[in-house]
């Protein structure tokens, strides 16, 4: 076990906060780092009472903690990658630069699934998370659809390894089957047998990616971001290909970028294999999710 005195940690935190502000990084990130590594609670950090303690246990040496924060400032490495975990719903997920950091907006996909499957047979059977990354969506599905078999697919072997570790760590390894491949390529045995498909596909237009936050541009996997010229290459493919796999009445649900909703609704309508098409806003009021059902 590693230890640091309260006054020493408090003095360093004060300097680190000033440097964060100067670098236009939120000081709350530093406190999240301290919650993870020093197990300090939010109240003691806010009031500064931790500085009165004679010693504080750390999961890593104090010098290593300082080096981690230095990397946050100089390399703009996301704090989630620094500590190797990210909170998402009721989980703490392992993350590395091989996977996207799961965002709060994506959590609502699971809430939508819970709403639309309540008191219906759709909550059982087979469900798939296409482009699983860290496994977040698949884990959320397994957590709530307790009678369903979940499949998680990713083209990246490195990402799939992280997702499998998260499933094992959280006790869902027997509920989720993992396959490496491009979209449906590993699921031909499930044609016409899926109750639902959920995906957070790449949807950022290629020319916008260099303009994103430097943390995203430098460190998050572009394979999971780049949706082609207009951001809808993968969405078009999922619209075209999913009917072959979904049962009649099966759920088609994705996340997308604000301002893409109207075009996605048109694409779903033009396809002819979907009905009850709905564009749903996130908590901030932006169009964020597309829901449809197989005819």
Coordinates of C-alpha atoms in Angstrom, one line a residue:
X1 CA 0.0 0.0 0.0
X2 CA 1.2 3.5 -0.8
X3 CA 0.5 6.5 1.4
X4 CA 0.7 10.3 1.2
X5 CA 0.0 12.9 3.9
X6 CA -3.2 14.9 3.8
X7 CA -1.4 18.3 3.6
X8 CA 1.0 17.1 0.9
X9 CA -1.9 15.8 -1.2
X10 CA -3.9 19.0 -0.6
X11 CA -1.0 21.2 -1.6
X12 CA -0.5 19.2 -4.8
X13 CA -4.2 19.3 -5.6
X14 CA -4.3 23.1 -5.3
X15 CA -1.5 23.5 -7.8
X16 CA -2.9 20.8 -10.1
X17 CA -6.3 22.5 -10.2
X18 CA -4.7 25.8 -11.2
X19 CA -2.8 24.1 -14.0
X20 CA -6.0 22.3 -15.1
X21 CA -7.8 25.6 -15.3
X22 CA -4.9 27.1 -17.3
X23 CA -5.1 24.1 -19.7
X24 CA -8.9 24.5 -20.0
X25 CA -9.5 21.1 -18.3
X26 CA -12.2 20.7 -15.7
X27 CA -11.0 20.5 -12.1
X28 CA -13.7 17.8 -11.6
X29 CA -11.6 15.4 -13.6
X30 CA -8.8 15.8 -11.1
X31 CA -11.2 15.0 -8.2
X32 CA -12.5 12.0 -10.1
X33 CA -8.9 10.8 -10.5
X34 CA -8.4 11.2 -6.7
X35 CA -11.7 9.4 -6.0
X36 CA -10.4 6.4 -8.0
X37 CA -6.8 6.4 -6.7
X38 CA -7.1 7.8 -3.2
X39 CA -10.7 6.7 -2.6
X40 CA -11.6 10.1 -1.3
X41 CA -15.3 11.0 -1.3
X42 CA -16.8 13.9 -3.1
X43 CA -17.6 15.8 0.1
X44 CA -14.1 15.6 1.6
X45 CA -12.7 16.8 -1.7
X46 CA -15.2 19.7 -1.9
X47 CA -14.6 20.8 1.7
X48 CA -10.9 20.0 1.7
X49 CA -11.2 18.1 4.9
X50 CA -8.9 15.3 3.6
X51 CA -6.0 17.7 4.1
X52 CA -6.4 17.2 7.9
X53 CA -5.6 13.5 7.7
X54 CA -2.1 12.3 8.7
X55 CA -2.0 9.8 5.9
X56 CA -4.1 8.8 2.9
X57 CA -3.7 5.4 1.2
X58 CA -3.2 5.4 -2.6
X59 CA -3.5 2.5 -5.1
X60 CA -0.3 3.7 -6.8
X61 CA 2.7 5.7 -5.6
X62 CA 2.2 9.4 -5.2
X63 CA 4.9 10.2 -7.8
X64 CA 3.0 8.0 -10.3
X65 CA -0.3 9.9 -9.5
X66 CA 1.5 13.1 -10.3
X67 CA 2.9 11.7 -13.6
X68 CA -0.6 10.5 -14.6
X69 CA -2.0 14.0 -14.2
X70 CA 1.0 15.4 -16.1
X71 CA 0.0 13.2 -19.0
X72 CA -3.6 14.5 -18.8
X73 CA -2.3 18.0 -19.1
X74 CA 0.5 17.6 -21.7
X75 CA -0.8 14.7 -23.8
X76 CA -4.5 15.5 -23.4
X77 CA -5.0 11.8 -22.5
X78 CA -8.6 11.3 -21.2
X79 CA -8.7 10.7 -17.5
X80 CA -10.6 7.5 -18.1
X81 CA -7.7 6.1 -20.0
X82 CA -5.3 7.3 -17.3
X83 CA -7.0 5.1 -14.7
X84 CA -8.2 2.5 -17.1
X85 CA -11.9 2.6 -16.1
X86 CA -15.0 4.6 -16.9
X87 CA -18.3 4.7 -15.0
X88 CA -21.4 3.8 -17.1
X89 CA -24.8 3.2 -15.7
X90 CA -24.3 1.0 -12.6
X91 CA -21.0 -0.4 -14.0
X92 CA -17.4 0.5 -13.8
X93 CA -15.9 -0.6 -17.1
X94 CA -12.4 -1.2 -18.1
X95 CA -11.3 1.1 -21.0
X96 CA -8.2 1.5 -23.0
X97 CA -7.5 3.6 -26.2
X98 CA -8.7 0.5 -28.1
X99 CA -12.3 1.3 -27.2
X100 CA -14.4 4.5 -27.1
X101 CA -15.1 5.9 -23.7
X102 CA -18.8 5.1 -23.1
X103 CA -20.8 8.3 -22.9
X104 CA -23.8 9.1 -20.7
X105 CA -25.9 9.7 -23.8
X106 CA -25.5 6.0 -24.8
X107 CA -27.0 5.0 -21.4
X108 CA -30.4 6.0 -22.6
X109 CA -30.4 3.3 -25.3
X110 CA -30.8 0.8 -22.5
X111 CA -33.6 2.8 -20.9
X112 CA -35.4 2.8 -24.3
X113 CA -35.0 -1.0 -24.6
X114 CA -36.4 -1.4 -21.1
X115 CA -39.4 0.8 -22.0
X116 CA -40.3 -0.9 -25.3
X117 CA -39.9 -4.5 -24.1
X118 CA -41.9 -4.1 -20.9
X119 CA -44.7 -6.6 -20.7
X120 CA -43.9 -8.0 -24.2
X121 CA -42.2 -11.1 -25.5
X122 CA -39.6 -8.9 -27.2
X123 CA -37.6 -8.9 -23.9
X124 CA -36.6 -12.5 -24.5
X125 CA -35.0 -14.3 -27.4
X126 CA -31.9 -13.0 -29.1
X127 CA -30.5 -9.5 -29.0
X128 CA -27.4 -8.1 -30.6
X129 CA -25.0 -5.2 -29.8
X130 CA -23.3 -4.3 -33.1
X131 CA -20.0 -2.6 -32.6
X132 CA -19.8 -3.4 -28.9
X133 CA -16.5 -1.6 -28.1
X134 CA -16.1 -1.8 -24.3
X135 CA -19.2 -4.0 -24.2
X136 CA -21.3 -1.3 -22.5
X137 CA -24.5 -1.8 -24.5
X138 CA -24.3 -5.5 -24.4
X139 CA -23.8 -5.4 -20.6
X140 CA -26.7 -3.1 -20.2
X141 CA -28.9 -5.4 -22.3
X142 CA -27.8 -8.4 -20.3
X143 CA -28.5 -6.6 -17.0
X144 CA -32.1 -5.8 -17.9
X145 CA -33.2 -8.4 -20.5
X146 CA -32.6 -11.3 -18.1
X147 CA -34.4 -13.8 -20.3
X148 CA -32.6 -12.9 -23.5
X149 CA -29.4 -14.2 -25.1
X150 CA -27.1 -11.3 -25.9
X151 CA -24.6 -11.2 -28.8
X152 CA -21.8 -8.7 -28.9
X153 CA -19.9 -8.0 -32.2
X154 CA -16.9 -6.0 -33.0
X155 CA -14.4 -5.9 -35.9
X156 CA -11.6 -5.1 -33.5
X157 CA -10.0 -8.0 -31.7
X158 CA -8.5 -5.6 -29.1
X159 CA -11.8 -4.1 -28.4
X160 CA -13.5 -7.4 -28.1
X161 CA -10.9 -8.5 -25.6
X162 CA -11.8 -5.5 -23.4
X163 CA -15.5 -6.2 -23.7
X164 CA -15.0 -9.9 -22.7
X165 CA -13.0 -8.8 -19.7
X166 CA -15.8 -6.4 -18.6
X167 CA -18.4 -9.2 -19.0
X168 CA -16.3 -11.5 -16.9
X169 CA -15.5 -8.9 -14.2
X170 CA -19.2 -8.0 -13.9
X171 CA -20.5 -11.6 -13.9
X172 CA -22.2 -11.6 -17.4
X173 CA -19.8 -13.9 -19.3
X174 CA -22.5 -16.6 -19.4
X175 CA -25.1 -14.2 -20.8
X176 CA -23.2 -12.6 -23.6
X177 CA -21.7 -14.4 -26.6
X178 CA -18.8 -12.5 -28.3
X179 CA -17.9 -12.7 -32.0
X180 CA -15.3 -10.8 -34.0
X181 CA -16.4 -9.7 -37.4
X182 CA -17.9 -6.9 -39.5
X183 CA -21.4 -6.3 -38.4
X184 CA -23.5 -9.4 -39.2
X185 CA -20.7 -11.5 -40.7
X186 CA -20.6 -13.8 -37.6
X187 CA -24.3 -14.0 -37.1
X188 CA -25.6 -15.7 -40.3
X189 CA -27.0 -18.5 -38.1
X190 CA -29.4 -15.9 -36.5
X191 CA -31.1 -14.7 -39.7
X192 CA -34.7 -14.0 -39.0
X193 CA -34.2 -14.9 -35.3
X194 CA -33.3 -11.6 -33.6
X195 CA -35.8 -9.8 -31.3
X196 CA -33.7 -6.7 -31.3
X197 CA -30.6 -4.9 -32.6
X198 CA -28.9 -2.0 -30.8
X199 CA -25.9 -0.1 -32.0
X200 CA -23.9 3.0 -31.4
X201 CA -22.2 2.9 -34.9
X202 CA -19.6 5.3 -36.3
X203 CA -21.6 8.4 -37.3
X204 CA -19.1 11.3 -37.4
X205 CA -18.6 12.7 -40.9
X206 CA -14.9 12.2 -41.9
X207 CA -14.2 15.9 -42.3
X208 CA -15.5 16.7 -38.8
X209 CA -13.2 14.3 -36.9
X210 CA -10.1 16.6 -37.0
X211 CA -12.3 19.3 -35.4
X212 CA -13.4 17.2 -32.4
X213 CA -11.9 17.7 -29.0
X214 CA -8.2 17.0 -29.0
X215 CA -8.7 14.2 -26.5
X216 CA -11.0 12.4 -29.0
X217 CA -8.8 13.1 -32.1
X218 CA -5.6 12.0 -30.5
X219 CA -6.6 9.1 -28.4
X220 CA -10.0 7.5 -29.2
X221 CA -10.2 4.9 -32.0
X222 CA -11.2 6.6 -35.3
X223 CA -12.5 3.2 -36.5
X224 CA -15.4 3.7 -34.0
X225 CA -16.0 7.3 -35.0
X226 CA -15.7 7.7 -38.8
X227 CA -19.0 7.3 -40.5
X228 CA -17.9 8.4 -44.0
X229 CA -18.5 11.5 -46.0
X230 CA -21.9 12.4 -44.3
X231 CA -21.5 10.2 -41.3
X232 CA -24.2 7.8 -42.4
X233 CA -22.3 5.0 -44.2
X234 CA -22.7 2.5 -41.4
X235 CA -26.3 3.6 -40.6
X236 CA -27.3 3.0 -44.2
X237 CA -25.8 -0.5 -44.1
X238 CA -27.6 -1.3 -40.9
X239 CA -30.9 -0.1 -42.3
X240 CA -30.5 -2.2 -45.4
X241 CA -29.2 -5.3 -43.8
X242 CA -31.0 -5.7 -40.5
X243 CA -34.4 -6.8 -41.9
X244 CA -32.8 -10.1 -42.9
X245 CA -32.0 -10.8 -39.3
X246 CA -34.9 -9.3 -37.3
X247 CA -38.1 -11.1 -36.6
X248 CA -41.4 -9.5 -37.6
X249 CA -41.8 -6.8 -35.0
X250 CA -38.2 -6.9 -34.1
X251 CA -36.5 -3.7 -32.7
X252 CA -34.0 -1.6 -34.7
X253 CA -32.4 1.0 -32.4
X254 CA -29.3 3.2 -32.8
X255 CA -27.6 6.3 -31.5
X256 CA -26.6 9.0 -34.0
X257 CA -25.3 12.6 -34.1
X258 CA -27.7 15.5 -33.7
X259 CA -29.0 16.9 -37.0
X260 CA -29.0 13.4 -38.7
X261 CA -32.4 12.4 -37.4
X262 CA -34.5 13.6 -40.3
X263 CA -32.3 11.9 -42.9
X264 CA -32.3 8.6 -40.9
X265 CA -36.1 8.7 -40.7
X266 CA -36.3 9.1 -44.4
X267 CA -33.9 6.2 -45.1
X268 CA -35.9 3.9 -42.8
X269 CA -39.1 4.9 -44.5
X270 CA -37.7 4.5 -48.0
X271 CA -36.4 1.0 -47.1
X272 CA -40.0 -0.2 -46.7
X273 CA -39.2 -2.9 -44.1
X274 CA -39.8 -0.8 -41.1
X275 CA -42.8 0.8 -39.4
X276 CA -43.4 2.9 -36.2
X277 CA -40.3 4.9 -37.0
X278 CA -39.4 7.4 -34.3
X279 CA -36.6 9.9 -33.7
X280 CA -36.0 10.4 -30.0
X281 CA -34.3 13.3 -28.3
X282 CA -31.7 13.0 -25.5
X283 CA -32.0 14.7 -22.1
X284 CA -30.5 17.9 -23.6
X285 CA -33.2 18.0 -26.2
X286 CA -31.1 17.0 -29.2
X287 CA -32.2 14.3 -31.7
X288 CA -30.1 11.3 -30.7
X289 CA -31.8 7.9 -31.2
X290 CA -33.7 6.2 -34.0
X291 CA -36.2 3.5 -33.2
X292 CA -38.1 1.4 -35.7
X293 CA -39.7 -2.1 -35.9
X294 CA -39.4 -4.7 -38.5
X295 CA -42.6 -5.0 -40.5

